[in-house]
CSV table of C-alpha atoms in Angstrom, one decimal:
chain,number,residue,atom,x,y,z
A,20,GLY,CA,17.1,10.9,-3.8
A,21,PRO,CA,14.9,14.0,-4.0
A,22,LEU,CA,12.3,12.8,-1.5
A,23,LEU,CA,12.0,13.7,2.2
A,24,ALA,CA,9.4,12.4,4.6
A,25,LEU,CA,8.3,14.2,7.8
A,26,ASN,CA,5.9,13.5,10.6
A,27,LYS,CA,3.5,16.5,11.0
A,28,PRO,CA,1.9,17.3,14.3
A,29,PRO,CA,-1.8,17.9,14.4
A,30,GLY,CA,-2.9,21.6,14.1
A,31,LEU,CA,-0.1,22.6,11.8
A,32,PRO,CA,-1.5,23.9,8.4
A,33,VAL,CA,0.4,23.3,5.1
A,34,LEU,CA,-0.4,26.8,3.9
A,35,GLY,CA,-1.0,29.3,6.6
A,36,GLN,CA,-2.2,32.9,6.8
A,37,PRO,CA,0.5,35.7,6.7
A,38,GLY,CA,2.4,35.6,9.9
A,39,GLU,CA,1.0,32.2,10.9
A,40,LEU,CA,3.2,29.2,11.6
A,41,SER,CA,2.8,26.7,8.7
A,42,LEU,CA,4.6,23.9,7.0
A,43,ASP,CA,5.3,26.1,4.0
A,44,ALA,CA,6.8,28.8,6.2
A,45,LEU,CA,9.1,26.2,7.8
A,46,LEU,CA,10.5,24.7,4.5
A,47,PRO,CA,13.3,27.3,3.9
A,48,VAL,CA,14.5,26.8,7.5
A,49,LEU,CA,14.4,23.0,7.1
A,50,ARG,CA,16.3,23.2,3.8
A,51,ARG,CA,19.1,25.3,5.5
A,52,ARG,CA,19.1,23.0,8.5
A,53,LEU,CA,19.7,20.0,6.3
A,54,GLY,CA,22.2,21.8,4.0
A,55,LEU,CA,20.2,21.1,0.9
A,56,PRO,CA,20.6,23.3,-2.2
A,57,ALA,CA,17.2,22.9,-3.8
A,58,GLU,CA,13.8,24.1,-2.6
A,59,PHE,CA,11.1,21.6,-1.5
A,60,HIS,CA,7.6,21.1,-2.9
A,61,VAL,CA,4.9,19.5,-0.9
A,62,VAL,CA,3.8,16.3,-2.7
A,63,LYS,CA,1.4,15.0,-0.1
A,64,ALA,CA,0.4,16.1,3.4
A,65,PRO,CA,-2.5,15.5,5.8
A,66,ALA,CA,-5.0,18.2,6.5
A,67,ARG,CA,-4.4,20.8,9.1
A,68,GLN,CA,-6.2,19.0,11.9
A,69,CYS,CA,-4.6,15.6,11.2
A,70,SER,CA,-1.1,14.4,12.0
A,71,GLY,CA,1.2,12.1,10.0
A,72,LEU,CA,3.3,11.7,6.9
A,73,VAL,CA,4.3,14.7,4.8
A,74,LEU,CA,6.1,13.9,1.6
A,75,LEU,CA,8.4,16.5,0.2
A,76,SER,CA,10.4,16.6,-3.1
A,77,SER,CA,13.2,18.8,-4.2
A,78,CYS,CA,12.7,17.8,-7.9
A,79,TYR,CA,9.9,19.2,-10.0
A,80,HIS,CA,9.7,16.2,-12.3
A,81,THR,CA,9.5,13.8,-9.4
A,82,THR,CA,6.7,15.9,-7.8
A,83,LYS,CA,4.8,15.9,-11.1
A,84,LYS,CA,5.3,12.1,-11.5
A,85,LEU,CA,4.1,11.3,-8.0
A,86,LEU,CA,1.0,13.6,-8.2
A,87,GLN,CA,0.0,11.8,-11.5
A,88,PHE,CA,0.6,8.5,-9.8
A,89,PHE,CA,-1.8,9.4,-6.9
A,90,THR,CA,-4.5,10.6,-9.3
A,91,LYS,CA,-4.3,7.4,-11.5
A,92,ALA,CA,-4.2,5.1,-8.4
A,93,ARG,CA,-7.5,6.5,-7.2
A,94,GLN,CA,-8.9,6.1,-10.7
A,95,ARG,CA,-7.9,2.5,-10.7
A,96,SER,CA,-9.7,2.0,-7.4
A,97,GLN,CA,-6.4,1.7,-5.5
A,98,TYR,CA,-5.9,3.3,-2.1
A,99,PRO,CA,-2.4,4.9,-2.0
A,100,ALA,CA,-2.9,6.6,1.4
A,101,THR,CA,-3.6,4.7,4.6
A,102,TYR,CA,-4.7,6.5,7.8
A,103,CYS,CA,-5.2,5.4,11.4
A,104,ALA,CA,-7.9,6.8,13.6
A,105,VAL,CA,-9.0,6.4,17.3
A,106,THR,CA,-12.7,6.6,17.5
A,107,VAL,CA,-15.2,7.1,20.3
A,108,GLY,CA,-17.4,4.0,19.7
A,109,VAL,CA,-16.8,0.8,17.9
A,110,PRO,CA,-18.3,0.2,14.4
A,111,ALA,CA,-21.0,-2.5,14.1
A,112,GLU,CA,-19.1,-4.2,11.3
A,113,ALA,CA,-15.4,-5.1,11.6
A,114,GLU,CA,-14.7,-3.8,8.1
A,115,GLY,CA,-16.5,-2.2,5.2
A,116,LYS,CA,-16.9,0.9,3.0
A,117,ILE,CA,-18.5,4.3,3.6
A,118,HIS,CA,-19.9,5.7,0.3
A,119,THR,CA,-21.8,9.0,0.3
A,120,GLY,CA,-22.0,12.4,-1.3
A,121,LEU,CA,-20.4,15.4,0.4
A,122,ARG,CA,-21.0,19.1,-0.1
A,123,TRP,CA,-20.3,22.4,1.5
A,124,GLN,CA,-23.3,24.0,3.3
A,125,GLN,CA,-23.6,27.4,4.8
A,126,GLN,CA,-24.6,27.2,8.5
A,127,GLY,CA,-25.0,30.7,9.9
A,128,ASP,CA,-21.6,32.5,9.5
A,129,THR,CA,-19.6,29.3,8.8
A,130,ALA,CA,-19.5,26.8,6.0
A,131,MET,CA,-19.5,23.1,6.9
A,132,VAL,CA,-19.2,19.8,5.1
A,133,VAL,CA,-22.4,17.7,5.2
A,134,PRO,CA,-23.2,14.3,3.8
A,135,VAL,CA,-25.7,13.8,0.9
A,136,PRO,CA,-26.7,10.1,1.1
A,137,ALA,CA,-28.3,9.9,-2.4
A,138,PRO,CA,-26.9,12.7,-4.6
A,139,GLY,CA,-28.7,13.4,-7.8
A,140,ARG,CA,-27.0,13.0,-11.2
A,141,HIS,CA,-27.3,16.7,-12.0
A,142,SER,CA,-25.8,17.9,-8.7
A,143,LEU,CA,-22.8,15.5,-9.2
A,144,ALA,CA,-22.4,16.8,-12.8
A,145,ARG,CA,-22.5,20.4,-11.7
A,146,LYS,CA,-19.9,19.5,-9.0
A,147,GLU,CA,-22.2,20.8,-6.2
A,148,VAL,CA,-21.8,17.4,-4.6
A,149,LYS,CA,-18.9,15.0,-4.7
A,150,SER,CA,-19.3,11.3,-4.5
A,151,THR,CA,-16.8,10.0,-1.8
A,152,LEU,CA,-15.6,6.6,-0.7
A,153,THR,CA,-13.5,5.4,2.3
A,154,ARG,CA,-12.6,1.8,3.1
A,155,TYR,CA,-12.3,1.0,6.8
A,156,ARG,CA,-11.1,-1.9,9.0
A,157,VAL,CA,-11.2,-2.2,12.8
A,158,LEU,CA,-7.7,-3.0,14.1
A,159,GLY,CA,-8.6,-3.2,17.8
A,160,ALA,CA,-11.2,-2.1,20.3
A,161,SER,CA,-11.1,-1.5,24.1
A,162,GLY,CA,-13.2,0.5,26.6
A,163,GLY,CA,-15.7,1.7,24.0
A,164,CYS,CA,-13.0,3.1,21.7
A,165,ALA,CA,-11.6,1.6,18.5
A,166,LEU,CA,-8.4,1.9,16.4
A,167,LEU,CA,-9.4,2.0,12.7
A,168,GLN,CA,-7.5,1.7,9.5
A,169,LEU,CA,-8.9,4.2,6.9
A,170,GLN,CA,-8.2,4.2,3.2
A,171,PRO,CA,-9.9,7.0,1.3
A,172,LYS,CA,-10.3,6.5,-2.5
A,173,THR,CA,-11.5,10.2,-2.9
A,174,ALA,CA,-10.2,13.5,-1.5
A,175,PHE,CA,-12.6,16.0,0.0
A,176,PRO,CA,-12.1,18.3,3.0
A,177,GLU,CA,-13.0,16.7,6.3
A,178,GLN,CA,-14.0,13.5,4.4
A,179,LEU,CA,-12.7,11.1,7.1
A,180,GLN,CA,-14.3,13.0,10.0
A,181,VAL,CA,-17.7,13.0,8.3
A,182,HIS,CA,-17.4,9.3,7.2
A,183,LEU,CA,-16.6,8.3,10.8
A,184,THR,CA,-19.7,10.1,12.1
A,185,LEU,CA,-21.8,8.1,9.6
A,186,LEU,CA,-20.4,5.0,11.2
A,187,LEU,CA,-21.7,6.6,14.5
A,188,CYS,CA,-18.0,6.5,15.7
A,189,PRO,CA,-16.6,10.0,15.6
A,190,ALA,CA,-12.8,10.4,15.8
A,191,LEU,CA,-11.4,11.3,19.2
A,192,GLY,CA,-10.7,15.0,19.3
A,193,ASP,CA,-13.2,15.8,16.5
A,194,HIS,CA,-14.8,19.1,17.7
A,195,GLU,CA,-16.4,19.8,14.3
A,196,HIS,CA,-18.6,16.8,13.5
A,197,SER,CA,-18.9,14.7,16.7
A,198,SER,CA,-22.0,16.6,17.9
A,199,ARG,CA,-23.9,14.9,15.0
A,200,VAL,CA,-23.8,11.6,16.9
A,201,GLY,CA,-26.3,11.5,19.7
A,202,SER,CA,-27.1,8.8,22.2
A,203,VAL,CA,-30.2,7.5,23.9
A,204,LEU,CA,-29.8,4.9,26.7
A,205,GLY,CA,-26.3,4.2,25.3
A,206,VAL,CA,-27.5,3.6,21.7
A,207,PRO,CA,-25.9,6.1,19.2
A,208,PHE,CA,-27.9,7.7,16.4
A,209,LEU,CA,-27.2,10.3,13.7
A,210,LEU,CA,-28.4,13.9,14.0
A,211,THR,CA,-28.9,16.3,11.1
A,212,PRO,CA,-26.2,19.1,10.9
A,213,GLU,CA,-29.0,21.7,11.6
A,214,ALA,CA,-29.9,19.9,14.8
A,215,ALA,CA,-26.3,19.5,16.0
A,216,PRO,CA,-24.3,22.8,16.2
A,217,THR,CA,-20.5,22.5,16.4
A,218,ARG,CA,-19.2,22.2,19.9
A,219,THR,CA,-16.3,20.7,21.9
A,220,GLN,CA,-16.6,16.9,21.8
A,221,VAL,CA,-18.4,15.4,24.8
A,222,LEU,CA,-16.8,12.3,26.4
A,223,ASP,CA,-18.0,10.3,29.3
A,224,LYS,CA,-16.3,10.5,32.7
A,225,GLU,CA,-14.7,7.1,32.5
A,226,LEU,CA,-13.0,8.0,29.2
A,227,LEU,CA,-11.9,11.4,30.5
A,228,SER,CA,-10.4,9.7,33.5
A,229,ARG,CA,-8.5,7.2,31.3
A,230,LEU,CA,-7.2,10.1,29.2
A,231,GLY,CA,-6.2,12.0,32.3
A,232,LEU,CA,-8.1,15.1,31.2
A,233,SER,CA,-10.5,17.5,32.9
A,234,PRO,CA,-13.6,18.7,31.0
A,235,GLN,CA,-11.9,22.1,30.7
A,236,GLN,CA,-9.0,20.5,28.8
A,237,LEU,CA,-11.1,18.8,26.3
A,238,CYS,CA,-11.1,21.7,23.8
A,239,HIS,CA,-7.3,21.2,23.5
A,240,LEU,CA,-7.6,17.5,22.6
A,241,PRO,CA,-6.2,17.1,19.1
A,242,LEU,CA,-7.9,15.2,16.3
A,243,HIS,CA,-6.8,11.5,16.4
A,244,ILE,CA,-6.5,10.9,12.7
A,245,HIS,CA,-3.0,10.1,11.4
A,246,LEU,CA,-1.7,9.6,7.9
A,247,GLN,CA,0.4,6.5,8.5
A,248,GLU,CA,1.4,5.2,5.1
A,249,LEU,CA,1.8,6.3,1.4
A,250,MET,CA,2.2,3.8,-1.5
A,251,LEU,CA,4.8,5.1,-4.0
A,252,PRO,CA,5.5,3.8,-7.5
């Protein structure tokens, strides 16, 4: 029918700056390549840094119906989107939920997403902080890394990356938030955003060797969070 699913590579934004390669800029080319008469709308897509499913629709009413479905599913405590992530570190519990407040905080010249463990009622009401929830399950683990299934019930920028740092298991290729997880004698602990400036993710020599990467190549390692599945009505 009117739906089309694509697999987006990491690093490709949905809406880019003028002159920047983006999914939106590619849609007219895609429509001509497929010989379709109608324009596409983006129904659902992973964030710029993430890879995975992009759901497109060529019918306005279908788009509206699906967007309403995703909103109501979250309100009914359902999890319509399922992600997979490779993490550096293995969670202490095989499955569970990460529930925290998230907000934007200015750090020097840049704004960053930081957790607020116990947000006040007034800050939530003023929408300064958003209450967020992600369900996770460990699918496998090897060599100090894990494959996780992630199901966010809420939507907030960089929610999954921040939630994984709260598990002390940052996503592989997370160069924004992984610096908040420190280690002493092999035991991980959480650092405050102020004490952990953003930097290229640090990996041990054994993991670098297994990935076939040099320390200089690390900055090009993409974020290993992938939108794998969408539940549709």
